[in-house]
CSV table of C-alpha atoms in Angstrom, one decimal:
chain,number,residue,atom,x,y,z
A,399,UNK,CA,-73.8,-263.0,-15.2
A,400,UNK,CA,-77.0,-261.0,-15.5
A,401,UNK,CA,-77.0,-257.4,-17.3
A,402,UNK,CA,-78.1,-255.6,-13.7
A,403,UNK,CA,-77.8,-256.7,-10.0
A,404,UNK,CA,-80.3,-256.2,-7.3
A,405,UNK,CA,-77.7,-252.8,-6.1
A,406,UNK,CA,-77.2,-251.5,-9.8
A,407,UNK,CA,-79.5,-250.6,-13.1
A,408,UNK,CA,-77.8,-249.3,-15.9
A,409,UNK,CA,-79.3,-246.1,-18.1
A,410,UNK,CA,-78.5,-245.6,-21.6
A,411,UNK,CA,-79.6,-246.8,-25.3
A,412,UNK,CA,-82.1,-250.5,-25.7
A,413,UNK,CA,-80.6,-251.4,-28.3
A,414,UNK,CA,-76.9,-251.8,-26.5
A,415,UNK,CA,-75.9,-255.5,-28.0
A,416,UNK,CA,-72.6,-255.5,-29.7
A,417,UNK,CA,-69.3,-254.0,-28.2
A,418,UNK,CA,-68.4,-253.0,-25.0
A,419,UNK,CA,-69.1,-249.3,-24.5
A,420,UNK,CA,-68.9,-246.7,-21.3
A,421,UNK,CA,-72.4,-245.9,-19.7
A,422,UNK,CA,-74.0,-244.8,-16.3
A,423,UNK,CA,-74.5,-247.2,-13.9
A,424,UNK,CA,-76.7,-246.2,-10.9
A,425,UNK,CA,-76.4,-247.3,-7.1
A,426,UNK,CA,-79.6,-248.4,-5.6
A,427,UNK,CA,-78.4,-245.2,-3.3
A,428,UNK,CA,-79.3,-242.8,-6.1
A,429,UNK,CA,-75.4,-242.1,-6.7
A,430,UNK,CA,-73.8,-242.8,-10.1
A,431,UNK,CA,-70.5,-244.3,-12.2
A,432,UNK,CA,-68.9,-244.8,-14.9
A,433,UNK,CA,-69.1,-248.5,-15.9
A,434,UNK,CA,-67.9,-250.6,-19.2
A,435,UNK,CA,-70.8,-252.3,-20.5
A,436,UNK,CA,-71.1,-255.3,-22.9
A,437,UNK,CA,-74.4,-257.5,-23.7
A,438,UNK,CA,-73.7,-260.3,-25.9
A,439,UNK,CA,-76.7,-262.2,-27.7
A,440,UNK,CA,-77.1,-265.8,-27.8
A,441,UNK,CA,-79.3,-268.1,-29.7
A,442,UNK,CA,-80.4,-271.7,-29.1
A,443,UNK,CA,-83.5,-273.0,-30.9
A,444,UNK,CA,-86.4,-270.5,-30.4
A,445,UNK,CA,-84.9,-269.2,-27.0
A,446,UNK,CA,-82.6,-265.8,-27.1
A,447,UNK,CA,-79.9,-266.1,-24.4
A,448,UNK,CA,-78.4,-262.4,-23.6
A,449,UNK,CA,-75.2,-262.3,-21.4
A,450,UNK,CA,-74.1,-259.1,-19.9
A,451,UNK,CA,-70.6,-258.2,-18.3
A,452,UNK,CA,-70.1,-255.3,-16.3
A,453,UNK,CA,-66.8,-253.7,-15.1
A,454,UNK,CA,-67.2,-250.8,-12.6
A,455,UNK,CA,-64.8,-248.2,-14.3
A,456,UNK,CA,-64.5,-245.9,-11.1
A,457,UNK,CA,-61.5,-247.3,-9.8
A,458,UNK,CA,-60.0,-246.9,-13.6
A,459,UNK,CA,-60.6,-243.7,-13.9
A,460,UNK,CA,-59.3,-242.4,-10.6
A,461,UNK,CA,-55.9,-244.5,-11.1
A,462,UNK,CA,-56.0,-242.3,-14.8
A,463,UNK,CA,-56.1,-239.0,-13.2
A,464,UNK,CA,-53.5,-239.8,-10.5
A,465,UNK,CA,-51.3,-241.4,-13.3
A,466,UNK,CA,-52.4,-237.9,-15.4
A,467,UNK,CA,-51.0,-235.3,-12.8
A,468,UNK,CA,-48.0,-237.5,-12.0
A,469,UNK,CA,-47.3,-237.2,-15.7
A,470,UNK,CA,-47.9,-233.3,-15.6
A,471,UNK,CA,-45.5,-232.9,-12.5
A,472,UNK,CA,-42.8,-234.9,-14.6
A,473,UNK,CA,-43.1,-232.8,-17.7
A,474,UNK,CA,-43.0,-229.5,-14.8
A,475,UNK,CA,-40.2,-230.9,-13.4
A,476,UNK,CA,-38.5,-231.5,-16.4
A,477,UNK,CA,-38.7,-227.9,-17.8
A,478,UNK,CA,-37.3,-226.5,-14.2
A,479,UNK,CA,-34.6,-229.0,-14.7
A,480,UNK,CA,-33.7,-227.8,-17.8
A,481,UNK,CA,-34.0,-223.7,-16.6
A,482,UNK,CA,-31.2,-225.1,-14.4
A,483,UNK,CA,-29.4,-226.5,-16.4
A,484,UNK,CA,-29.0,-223.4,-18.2
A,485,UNK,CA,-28.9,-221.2,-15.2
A,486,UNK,CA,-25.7,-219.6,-15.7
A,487,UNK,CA,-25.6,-219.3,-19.0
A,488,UNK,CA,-28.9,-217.3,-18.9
A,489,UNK,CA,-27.4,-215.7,-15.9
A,490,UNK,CA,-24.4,-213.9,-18.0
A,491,UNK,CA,-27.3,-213.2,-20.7
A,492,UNK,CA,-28.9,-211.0,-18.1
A,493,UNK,CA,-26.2,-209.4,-16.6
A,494,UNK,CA,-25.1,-208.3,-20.3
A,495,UNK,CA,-28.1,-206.4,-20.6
A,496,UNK,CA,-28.0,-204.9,-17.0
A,497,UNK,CA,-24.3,-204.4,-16.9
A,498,UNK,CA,-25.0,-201.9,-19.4
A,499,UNK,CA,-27.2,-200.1,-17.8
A,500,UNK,CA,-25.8,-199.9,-14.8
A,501,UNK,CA,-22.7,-198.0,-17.1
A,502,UNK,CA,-24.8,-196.0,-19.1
A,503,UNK,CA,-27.0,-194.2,-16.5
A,504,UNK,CA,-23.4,-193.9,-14.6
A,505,UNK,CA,-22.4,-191.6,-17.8
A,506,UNK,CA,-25.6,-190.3,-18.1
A,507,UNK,CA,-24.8,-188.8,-14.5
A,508,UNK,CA,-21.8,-187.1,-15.6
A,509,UNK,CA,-22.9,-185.8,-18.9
A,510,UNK,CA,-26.2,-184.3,-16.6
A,511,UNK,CA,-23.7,-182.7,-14.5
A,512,UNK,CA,-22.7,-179.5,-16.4
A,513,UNK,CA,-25.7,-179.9,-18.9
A,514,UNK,CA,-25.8,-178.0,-22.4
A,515,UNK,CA,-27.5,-178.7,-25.6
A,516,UNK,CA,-24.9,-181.2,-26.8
A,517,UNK,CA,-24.7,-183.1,-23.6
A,518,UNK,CA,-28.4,-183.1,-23.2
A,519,UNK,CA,-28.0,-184.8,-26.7
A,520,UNK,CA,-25.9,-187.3,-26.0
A,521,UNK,CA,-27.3,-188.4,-22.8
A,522,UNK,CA,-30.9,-189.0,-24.9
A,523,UNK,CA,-29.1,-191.1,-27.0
A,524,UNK,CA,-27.3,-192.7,-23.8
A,525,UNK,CA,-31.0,-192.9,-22.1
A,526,UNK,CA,-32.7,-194.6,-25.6
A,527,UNK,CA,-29.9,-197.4,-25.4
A,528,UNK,CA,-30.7,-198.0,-21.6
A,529,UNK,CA,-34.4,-198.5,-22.5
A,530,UNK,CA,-33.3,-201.1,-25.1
A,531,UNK,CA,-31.4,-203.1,-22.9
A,532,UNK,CA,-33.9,-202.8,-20.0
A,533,UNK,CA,-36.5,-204.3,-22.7
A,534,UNK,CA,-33.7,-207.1,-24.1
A,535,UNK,CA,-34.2,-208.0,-19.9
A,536,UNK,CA,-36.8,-207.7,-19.3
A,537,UNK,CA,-38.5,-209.9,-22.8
A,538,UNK,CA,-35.6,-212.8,-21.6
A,539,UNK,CA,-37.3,-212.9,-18.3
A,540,UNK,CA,-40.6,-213.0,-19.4
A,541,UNK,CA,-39.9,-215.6,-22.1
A,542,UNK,CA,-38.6,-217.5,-18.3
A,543,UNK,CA,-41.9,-216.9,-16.9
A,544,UNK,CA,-44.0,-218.3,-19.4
A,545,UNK,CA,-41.7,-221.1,-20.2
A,546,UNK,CA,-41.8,-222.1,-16.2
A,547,UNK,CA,-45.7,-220.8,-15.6
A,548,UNK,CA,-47.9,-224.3,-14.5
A,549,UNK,CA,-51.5,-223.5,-15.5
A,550,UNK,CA,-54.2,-225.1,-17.2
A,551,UNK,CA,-53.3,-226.7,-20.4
A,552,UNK,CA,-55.0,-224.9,-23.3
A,553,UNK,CA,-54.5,-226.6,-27.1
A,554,UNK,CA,-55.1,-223.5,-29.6
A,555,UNK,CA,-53.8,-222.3,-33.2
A,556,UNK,CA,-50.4,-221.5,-32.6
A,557,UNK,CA,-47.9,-220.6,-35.5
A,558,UNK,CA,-45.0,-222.7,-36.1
A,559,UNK,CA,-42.5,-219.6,-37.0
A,560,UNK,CA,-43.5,-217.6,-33.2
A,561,UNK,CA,-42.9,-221.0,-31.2
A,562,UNK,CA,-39.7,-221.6,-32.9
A,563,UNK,CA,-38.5,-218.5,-32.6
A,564,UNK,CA,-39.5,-218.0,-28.7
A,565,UNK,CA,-37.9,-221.4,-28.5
A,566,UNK,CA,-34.6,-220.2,-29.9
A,567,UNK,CA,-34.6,-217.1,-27.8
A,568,UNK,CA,-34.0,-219.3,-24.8
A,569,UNK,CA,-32.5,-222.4,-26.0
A,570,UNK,CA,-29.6,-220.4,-28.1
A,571,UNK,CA,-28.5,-218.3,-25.0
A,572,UNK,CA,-24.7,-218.3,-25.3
A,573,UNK,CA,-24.1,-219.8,-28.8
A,574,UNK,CA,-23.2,-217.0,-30.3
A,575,UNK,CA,-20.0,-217.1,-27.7
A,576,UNK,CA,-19.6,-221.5,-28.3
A,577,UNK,CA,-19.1,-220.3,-32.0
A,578,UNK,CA,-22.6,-221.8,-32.8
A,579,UNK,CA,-24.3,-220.9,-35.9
A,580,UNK,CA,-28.0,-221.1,-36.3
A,581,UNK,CA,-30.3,-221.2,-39.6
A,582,UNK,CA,-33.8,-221.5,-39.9
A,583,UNK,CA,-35.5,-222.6,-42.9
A,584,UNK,CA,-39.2,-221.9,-42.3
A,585,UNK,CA,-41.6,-222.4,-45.1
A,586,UNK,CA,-44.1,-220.1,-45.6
A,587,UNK,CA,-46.9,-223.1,-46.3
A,588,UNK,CA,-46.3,-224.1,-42.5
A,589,UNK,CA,-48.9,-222.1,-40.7
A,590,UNK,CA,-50.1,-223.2,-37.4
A,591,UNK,CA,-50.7,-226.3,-35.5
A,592,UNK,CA,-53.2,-227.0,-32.4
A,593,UNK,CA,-51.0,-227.0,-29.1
A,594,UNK,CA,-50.0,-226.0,-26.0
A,595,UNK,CA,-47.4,-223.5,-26.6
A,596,UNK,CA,-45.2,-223.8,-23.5
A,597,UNK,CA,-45.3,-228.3,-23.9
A,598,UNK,CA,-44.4,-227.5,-27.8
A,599,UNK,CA,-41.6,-225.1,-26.2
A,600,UNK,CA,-40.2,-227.7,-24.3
A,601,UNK,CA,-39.9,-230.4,-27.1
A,602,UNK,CA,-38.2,-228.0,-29.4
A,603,UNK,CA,-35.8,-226.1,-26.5
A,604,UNK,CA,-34.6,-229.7,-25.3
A,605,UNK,CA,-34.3,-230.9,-29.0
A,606,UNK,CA,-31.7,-227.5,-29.7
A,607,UNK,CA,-30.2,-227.7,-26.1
A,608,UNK,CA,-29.3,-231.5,-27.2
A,609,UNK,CA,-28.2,-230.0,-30.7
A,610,UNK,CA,-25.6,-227.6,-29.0
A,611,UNK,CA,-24.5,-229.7,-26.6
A,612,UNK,CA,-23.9,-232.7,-28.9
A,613,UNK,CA,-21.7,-230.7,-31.4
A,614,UNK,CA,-19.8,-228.8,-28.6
A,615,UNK,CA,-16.0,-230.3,-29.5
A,616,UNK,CA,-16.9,-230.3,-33.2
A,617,UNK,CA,-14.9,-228.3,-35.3
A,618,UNK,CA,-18.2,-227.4,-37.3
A,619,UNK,CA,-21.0,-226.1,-34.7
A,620,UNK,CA,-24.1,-225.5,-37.4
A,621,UNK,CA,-27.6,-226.0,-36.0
A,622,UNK,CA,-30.6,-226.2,-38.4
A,623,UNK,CA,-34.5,-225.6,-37.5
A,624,UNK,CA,-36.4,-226.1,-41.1
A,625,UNK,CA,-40.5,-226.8,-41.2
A,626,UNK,CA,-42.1,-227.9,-44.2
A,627,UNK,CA,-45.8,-229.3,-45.0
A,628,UNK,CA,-45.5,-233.4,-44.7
A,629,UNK,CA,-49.2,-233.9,-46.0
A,630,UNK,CA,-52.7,-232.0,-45.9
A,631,UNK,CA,-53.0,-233.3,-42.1
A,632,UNK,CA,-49.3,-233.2,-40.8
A,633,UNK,CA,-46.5,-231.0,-40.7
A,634,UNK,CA,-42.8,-231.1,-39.9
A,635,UNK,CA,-40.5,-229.6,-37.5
A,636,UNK,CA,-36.9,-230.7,-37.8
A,637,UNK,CA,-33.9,-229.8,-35.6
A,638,UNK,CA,-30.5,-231.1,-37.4
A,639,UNK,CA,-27.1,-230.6,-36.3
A,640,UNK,CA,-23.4,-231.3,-37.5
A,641,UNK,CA,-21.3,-233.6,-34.9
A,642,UNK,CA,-20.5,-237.1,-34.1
A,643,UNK,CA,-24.3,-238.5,-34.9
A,644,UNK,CA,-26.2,-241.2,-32.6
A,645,UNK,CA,-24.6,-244.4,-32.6
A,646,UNK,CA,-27.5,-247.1,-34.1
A,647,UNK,CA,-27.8,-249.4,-30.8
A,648,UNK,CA,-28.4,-245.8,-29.1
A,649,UNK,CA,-30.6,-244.6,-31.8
A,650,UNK,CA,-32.7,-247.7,-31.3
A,651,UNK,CA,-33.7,-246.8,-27.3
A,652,UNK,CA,-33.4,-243.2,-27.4
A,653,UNK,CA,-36.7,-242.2,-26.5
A,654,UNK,CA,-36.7,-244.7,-23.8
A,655,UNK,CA,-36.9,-243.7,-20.1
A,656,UNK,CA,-33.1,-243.5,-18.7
A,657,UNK,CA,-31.3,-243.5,-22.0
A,658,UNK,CA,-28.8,-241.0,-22.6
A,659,UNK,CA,-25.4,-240.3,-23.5
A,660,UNK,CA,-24.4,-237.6,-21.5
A,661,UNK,CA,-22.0,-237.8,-18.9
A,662,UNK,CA,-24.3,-237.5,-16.0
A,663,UNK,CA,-27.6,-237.0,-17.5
A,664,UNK,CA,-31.0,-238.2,-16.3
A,665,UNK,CA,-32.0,-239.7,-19.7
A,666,UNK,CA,-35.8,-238.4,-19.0
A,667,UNK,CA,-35.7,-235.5,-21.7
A,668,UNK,CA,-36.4,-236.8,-24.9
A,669,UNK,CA,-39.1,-239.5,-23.3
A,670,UNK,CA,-40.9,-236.9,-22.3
A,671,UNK,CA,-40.6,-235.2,-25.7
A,672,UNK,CA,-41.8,-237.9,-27.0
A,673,UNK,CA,-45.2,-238.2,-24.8
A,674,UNK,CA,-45.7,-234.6,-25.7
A,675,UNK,CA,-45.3,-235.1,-29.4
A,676,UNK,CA,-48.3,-238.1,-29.4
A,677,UNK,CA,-50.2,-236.2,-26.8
A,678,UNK,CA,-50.5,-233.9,-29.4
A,679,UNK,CA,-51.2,-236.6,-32.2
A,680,UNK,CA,-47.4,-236.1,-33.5
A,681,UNK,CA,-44.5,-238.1,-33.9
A,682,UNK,CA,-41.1,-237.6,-32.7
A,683,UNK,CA,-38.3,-239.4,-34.4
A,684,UNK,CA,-34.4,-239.5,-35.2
A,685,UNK,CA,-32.2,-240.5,-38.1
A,686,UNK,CA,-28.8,-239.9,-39.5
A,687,UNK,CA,-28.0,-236.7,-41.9
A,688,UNK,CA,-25.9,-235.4,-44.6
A,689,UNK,CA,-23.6,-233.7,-42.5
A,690,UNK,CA,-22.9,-236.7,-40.4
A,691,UNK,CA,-25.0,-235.4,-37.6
A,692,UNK,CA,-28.4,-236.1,-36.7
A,693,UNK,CA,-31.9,-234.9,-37.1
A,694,UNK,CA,-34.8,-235.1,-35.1
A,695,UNK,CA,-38.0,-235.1,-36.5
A,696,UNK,CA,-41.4,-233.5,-34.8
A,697,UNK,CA,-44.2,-234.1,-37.3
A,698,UNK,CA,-47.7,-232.5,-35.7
A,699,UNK,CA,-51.0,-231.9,-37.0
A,700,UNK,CA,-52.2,-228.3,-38.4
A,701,UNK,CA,-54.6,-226.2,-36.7
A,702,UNK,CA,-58.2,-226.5,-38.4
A,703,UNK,CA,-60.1,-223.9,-35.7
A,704,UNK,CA,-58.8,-221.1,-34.0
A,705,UNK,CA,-60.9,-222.0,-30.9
A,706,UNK,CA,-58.7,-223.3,-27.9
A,707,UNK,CA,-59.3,-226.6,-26.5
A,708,UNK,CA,-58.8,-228.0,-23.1
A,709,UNK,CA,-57.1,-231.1,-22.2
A,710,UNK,CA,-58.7,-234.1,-22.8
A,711,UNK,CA,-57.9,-236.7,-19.8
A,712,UNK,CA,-55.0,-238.8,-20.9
A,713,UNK,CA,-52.8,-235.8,-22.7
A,714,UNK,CA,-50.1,-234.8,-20.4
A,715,UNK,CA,-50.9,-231.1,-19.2
């Protein structure tokens, strides 16, 4: 097979012997593509035999971005799934907040309704307490919106400490009331990592969600979310619990599509997890701990600029 056909010429470097690499290939319409190109060099006596092999990439790359907003719909999909799944529970969160306003602007009625200095008093105080739970509201249904928001995927220096926290403020909704205890152990050497905050949200809220549920009949309900610097180019993120632990044939195919072991589950969570983490050039991983439980592991690279980046075809947006 020649290097170019009567239809197609290629542009790019001479010297283009060795490996296959992607250049512009251009129609004998004018119109151009993406093409894999590889010239190998032959000798035989005083004679130089080149052979060149091209694959029209077009076709390739289309099948990539189809296969790259199917994968972006999944991870959407999987983030309204888990909103919910915790639909009532963040229900009763917000009706905390408004029940008490709805009582304490009912007694700031009364109080207003034979007013003097010492009821005028008290009904400030009331009013300052209404405008904390209005805020405690409204900052849970904002955290909602940005975790459910589908926009462009934007990688930028995001600290580890704010997206675990943000993370806990949805995914620990109703644990105080399950008798669930949390503790963080956040090392100050853990700064930022490049990511798209609301993917990285959604690895770490499913990872605690998982946590709760897994220790839910356990007499001992602790949760653990501790970071600490792996090595100069990778940091850790680990999410332990106490309870019954992963059985090791379970451990084993975990992160596979379809595996789970809850009653009813889709088993797509922690797949997806996993895609995030490597999208991200992390690892996600699992093993046994102390406390009999387990421990899942997101390891991540730090942040070296402060610039965002956008998505590279093949990351999941």
């Amino acid at each position: 097979m020649t290097a170019t056909s009567p239809a197609t010429t290629v542009r790019g470097e001479r010297r283009i012997i060795g490996p296959a690499r992607v250049a512009t290939g251009r129609r004998r319409d004018g119109s151009t593509f993406l093409i894999e190109l590889a010239i190998g060099e032959m000798h035989s006596g005083w004679q130089v035999f080149f052979t060149g092999f091209i694959n029209d990439l077009t076709e390739h790359r289309r099948i990539q971005a189809q296969l790259q907003e199917f994968q972006a719909e999944l991870v959407h999909i999987s983030r309204l799934s888990a909103m919910g799944e915790m639909a009532s529970t963040l229900a009763y969160e917000l009706n905390q907040p408004l029940g008490a306003i709805a009582n304490d602007t009912k007694g700031c009625r009364r109080l207003l309704a034979h007013p003097d200095p010492a009821t005028v008093a008290t009904a400030a105080d009331v009013l300052d307490k209404v405008a904390e739970q209005a805020l405690r509201a409204g900052q849970i249904i904002s955290r909602l919106q940005d975790f459910l928001a589908r926009g462009e995927t934007v990688r930028r220096a995001e600290p580890v400490a704010r997206l675990i926290k943000d993370s806990c403020a949805l995914a620990m909704v109703g644990a105080r009331e399950q008798g669930v205890v949390l503790r963080l152990a956040l090392d100050r050497r853990v700064g930022s990592v490049l990511a798209d905050r609301v993917q990285i949200q959604q690895v770490l809220i499913n990872l605690i969600r998982n946590a709760r549920e897994a220790m839910a009949q356990g007499p001992c309900r602790e949760l653990g979310v501790a970071t600490r610097p792996l090595t100069a180019d990778r940091v850790e993120i680990a999410v332990s619990a106490t309870g019954p632990g992963i059985a090791d044939d379970v451990a084993a195919r975990l992160f596979q599509p379809f595996v789970t072991t809850k009653p009813g589950g889709m088993g797509v969570g922690l797949s997806i997890c996993r895609t995030i983490s490597q999208a991200h050039g992390g690892r996600l991983e699992v093993e046994r701990n102390g406390a009999g439980g387990a421990t899942f592991q997101l390891t991540l690279p730090p942040a070296r600029q402060d610039k965002p980046r956008r998505e590279e075809p093949g990351h999941c947006a």
